[in-house]
Coordinates of C-alpha atoms in Angstrom, one line a residue:
M1 CA 78.2 71.2 110.5
K2 CA 80.0 73.2 107.8
L3 CA 77.6 76.1 108.5
Y4 CA 78.6 76.2 112.1
I5 CA 82.3 76.3 111.3
I6 CA 81.7 79.2 108.8
I7 CA 79.7 81.1 111.3
L8 CA 82.5 80.7 114.0
V9 CA 85.1 81.8 111.5
V10 CA 83.1 84.9 110.5
I11 CA 82.5 85.8 114.2
F12 CA 86.1 85.3 115.5
T13 CA 88.1 86.6 112.5
P14 CA 87.4 90.3 113.3
L15 CA 88.3 89.7 117.0
S16 CA 91.8 88.7 116.1
S17 CA 92.5 92.2 114.8
F18 CA 92.0 93.7 118.2
S19 CA 94.6 91.5 119.8
Q20 CA 97.5 93.0 117.7
K21 CA 100.0 95.2 119.5
G22 CA 103.2 97.0 118.6
K23 CA 104.2 99.4 115.9
T24 CA 103.7 97.1 112.9
N25 CA 100.7 95.1 111.9
K26 CA 100.5 91.9 110.0
I27 CA 97.6 92.9 107.8
G28 CA 96.9 89.3 106.9
Q29 CA 95.5 88.9 110.4
K30 CA 92.9 91.5 109.7
K31 CA 91.9 90.6 106.2
P32 CA 92.5 87.4 104.2
G33 CA 94.9 87.7 101.4
F34 CA 97.1 90.3 103.1
D35 CA 99.3 87.9 105.1
S36 CA 102.5 88.9 103.3
L37 CA 101.9 92.7 103.8
T38 CA 103.5 94.2 106.9
L39 CA 102.5 97.8 107.5
T40 CA 102.7 100.3 110.4
D41 CA 99.5 101.4 112.0
K42 CA 99.6 104.7 110.0
E43 CA 100.3 102.9 106.7
S44 CA 97.6 100.3 107.4
S45 CA 95.0 103.0 108.0
F46 CA 96.0 104.8 104.8
F47 CA 96.2 101.6 102.8
F48 CA 92.8 100.2 103.8
S49 CA 91.0 103.5 103.3
L50 CA 92.2 103.6 99.7
F51 CA 91.9 99.8 99.2
N52 CA 88.3 99.8 100.2
E53 CA 87.6 102.8 97.9
Y54 CA 89.3 100.9 95.1
K55 CA 87.3 97.7 95.7
E56 CA 84.1 99.7 95.7
K57 CA 84.8 101.2 92.3
V58 CA 85.8 97.8 90.9
Q59 CA 82.6 96.3 92.2
E60 CA 80.6 99.1 90.6
N61 CA 82.3 98.5 87.3
E62 CA 81.8 94.8 87.5
N63 CA 78.1 95.3 88.4
K64 CA 77.6 97.2 85.2
L65 CA 79.0 94.3 83.2
R66 CA 76.9 91.8 85.2
D67 CA 73.7 93.8 84.6
N68 CA 74.3 93.8 80.9
P69 CA 71.1 92.3 79.4
L70 CA 73.2 90.3 76.9
K71 CA 74.6 88.3 79.8
E72 CA 71.1 86.8 80.2
K73 CA 71.3 85.0 76.9
L74 CA 73.0 81.7 76.3
L75 CA 76.0 82.0 74.0
P76 CA 74.5 80.0 71.1
Q77 CA 71.5 82.4 71.2
L78 CA 73.6 85.5 70.7
T79 CA 73.8 87.1 67.3
E80 CA 77.3 87.9 65.9
R81 CA 76.8 91.6 66.8
E82 CA 75.6 90.8 70.3
A83 CA 78.6 88.5 70.9
D84 CA 80.9 91.3 69.7
E85 CA 79.2 93.8 72.0
L86 CA 79.5 91.3 75.0
I87 CA 83.2 90.7 74.3
Q88 CA 83.8 94.4 74.0
A89 CA 82.0 95.0 77.3
E90 CA 84.2 92.4 79.0
L91 CA 87.3 93.9 77.6
D92 CA 86.2 97.4 78.7
C93 CA 85.5 96.2 82.2
K94 CA 89.0 94.6 82.5
L95 CA 90.6 97.8 81.1
I96 CA 88.8 100.0 83.6
N97 CA 89.8 97.7 86.4
S98 CA 93.4 97.8 85.3
E99 CA 93.3 101.6 85.1
L100 CA 91.8 101.8 88.6
M101 CA 94.5 99.5 90.0
S102 CA 97.2 101.8 88.4
E103 CA 95.5 104.9 89.8
Y104 CA 95.2 103.6 93.3
F105 CA 98.7 102.1 93.3
K106 CA 100.0 105.7 92.5
K107 CA 97.9 107.0 95.4
M108 CA 99.2 104.3 97.8
R109 CA 102.8 104.9 96.7
K110 CA 102.7 108.4 98.2
K111 CA 102.8 107.0 101.7
I112 CA 103.7 103.3 101.4
P113 CA 107.0 101.9 100.0
A114 CA 106.8 100.1 96.7
K115 CA 108.5 97.0 98.2
K116 CA 105.6 96.6 100.6
L117 CA 103.0 97.0 97.9
A118 CA 104.8 94.6 95.6
T119 CA 103.9 91.8 97.9
L120 CA 100.3 92.3 96.9
L121 CA 100.6 93.2 93.2
L122 CA 103.4 90.8 92.0
P123 CA 102.5 87.1 91.7
K124 CA 104.0 85.2 94.7
D125 CA 105.3 82.4 92.4
K126 CA 107.5 84.8 90.5
M127 CA 108.8 86.4 93.6
K128 CA 109.7 82.9 95.0
A129 CA 111.4 81.9 91.8
K130 CA 113.6 85.0 91.8
K131 CA 114.6 84.3 95.4
K132 CA 115.6 80.7 94.5
K133 CA 117.7 82.0 91.5
K134 CA 119.7 84.4 93.8
K135 CA 120.7 81.5 96.2

């Protein structure tokens, strides 16, 4: 039963993006996780071309880490040197992903206002807390 529900969601989710009209798009209706981002059609096209490129590079970076032969070993079986190498590989992966995010944010800022991008990058809990303090 769950499989049927998942299949229906996968089939009908892309169809909802065709029903959008008007100058602005609620991106969340196109892709999950973007429900708070409202972009014009032009901004949306620009954003998703860069976002997809960014996600591809992040995935490549994470695949390198995942394919590390040390990841095959159980932690108790690692030597001290191997554990150090594995930790450094994890840290390097996170650093590269952070640098990629910074690079692509700068590219997106050329055509999309920071206030719109902030809805994606800033944690929603902190934004809500700031709104409550202002009231």
